[in-house]
Short mmCIF file of C-alpha atoms in Angstrom, two decimals:
data_model
loop_
_atom_site.label_atom_id
_atom_site.label_comp_id
_atom_site.label_asym_id
_atom_site.label_seq_id
_atom_site.Cartn_x
_atom_site.Cartn_y
_atom_site.Cartn_z
CA UNK Z 11 -61.59 13.84 15.42
CA UNK Z 12 -64.62 14.49 17.20
CA UNK Z 13 -67.28 13.11 15.44
CA UNK Z 14 -70.79 13.60 16.26
CA UNK Z 15 -74.24 11.46 15.59
CA UNK Z 16 -76.88 11.59 13.33
CA UNK Z 17 -79.65 10.71 15.70
CA UNK Z 18 -81.86 7.77 14.29
CA UNK Z 19 -78.32 6.30 11.94
CA UNK Z 20 -76.15 4.23 13.65
CA UNK Z 21 -73.34 4.13 11.44
CA UNK Z 22 -73.49 7.61 9.69
CA UNK Z 23 -71.31 10.77 12.38
CA UNK Z 24 -70.24 14.40 11.08
CA UNK Z 25 -67.61 15.97 11.55
CA UNK Z 26 -68.09 19.61 13.19
CA UNK Z 27 -64.77 20.81 11.20
CA UNK Z 28 -66.21 20.28 7.95
CA UNK Z 29 -69.49 19.56 9.12
CA UNK Z 30 -69.96 16.01 6.57
CA UNK Z 31 -72.22 13.56 7.36
CA UNK Z 32 -69.21 10.28 7.33
CA UNK Z 33 -70.21 6.88 7.07
CA UNK Z 34 -68.54 4.87 9.78
CA UNK Z 35 -69.26 1.44 9.27
CA UNK Z 36 -65.69 0.59 8.24
CA UNK Z 37 -67.31 -3.47 7.57
CA UNK Z 38 -69.40 -1.55 4.78
CA UNK Z 39 -67.18 0.29 3.79
CA UNK Z 40 -64.18 -3.14 2.81
CA UNK Z 41 -66.70 -4.96 1.73
CA UNK Z 42 -67.77 -1.78 -0.49
CA UNK Z 43 -63.93 -1.73 -1.68
CA UNK Z 44 -63.83 -5.18 -2.17
CA UNK Z 45 -67.19 -5.31 -4.58
CA UNK Z 46 -65.30 -2.28 -6.74
CA UNK Z 47 -61.76 -4.19 -7.04
CA UNK Z 48 -63.37 -6.80 -7.92
CA UNK Z 49 -65.47 -5.24 -10.97
CA UNK Z 50 -62.56 -4.04 -11.67
CA UNK Z 51 -60.87 -6.71 -12.86
CA UNK Z 52 -63.91 -8.28 -14.69
CA UNK Z 53 -63.44 -5.24 -16.08
CA UNK Z 54 -60.17 -5.91 -16.83
CA UNK Z 55 -60.11 -9.09 -18.15
CA UNK Z 56 -62.28 -8.16 -20.68
CA UNK Z 57 -61.06 -5.31 -21.93
CA UNK Z 58 -57.86 -7.81 -22.60
CA UNK Z 59 -60.23 -10.34 -23.68
CA UNK Z 60 -61.61 -7.43 -26.74
CA UNK Z 61 -57.72 -6.66 -27.10
CA UNK Z 62 -56.75 -10.36 -28.82
CA UNK Z 63 -59.97 -10.86 -30.42
CA UNK Z 64 -59.28 -7.96 -32.99
CA UNK Z 65 -55.19 -8.58 -32.38
CA UNK Z 66 -56.45 -12.23 -34.03
CA UNK Z 67 -58.80 -10.25 -36.00
CA UNK Z 68 -56.07 -7.81 -37.86
CA UNK Z 69 -53.82 -11.44 -37.89
CA UNK Z 70 -56.52 -13.15 -39.91
CA UNK Z 71 -56.78 -10.40 -42.11
CA UNK Z 72 -53.04 -10.47 -42.86
CA UNK Z 73 -52.82 -13.61 -43.71
CA UNK Z 74 -55.82 -13.53 -45.84
CA UNK Z 75 -54.35 -10.92 -47.51
CA UNK Z 76 -51.58 -12.83 -48.47
CA UNK Z 77 -53.12 -16.43 -49.08
CA UNK Z 78 -55.13 -14.14 -51.90
CA UNK Z 79 -51.29 -12.99 -52.98
CA UNK Z 80 -50.01 -16.58 -52.89
CA UNK Z 81 -53.10 -17.48 -54.99
CA UNK Z 82 -52.68 -14.50 -57.63
CA UNK Z 83 -49.29 -14.88 -57.92
CA UNK Z 84 -49.34 -18.36 -58.84
CA UNK Z 85 -51.84 -17.32 -62.64
#
């Protein structure tokens, strides 16, 4: 692929086929992808914790209902 460097920007080049400006700095791209993956994992972990807390809340409400039934049934 032929590319033409952008004057004054060593990390940018122009693709003559599409006329698009592209970043040719692979190190920055790799850092971006690593950061993005890290954020995705963090968000996934938070979502799993939120789901577990919601499940525990439901379980506690079920237990409370059963305890109320036991208390009311023994009177």
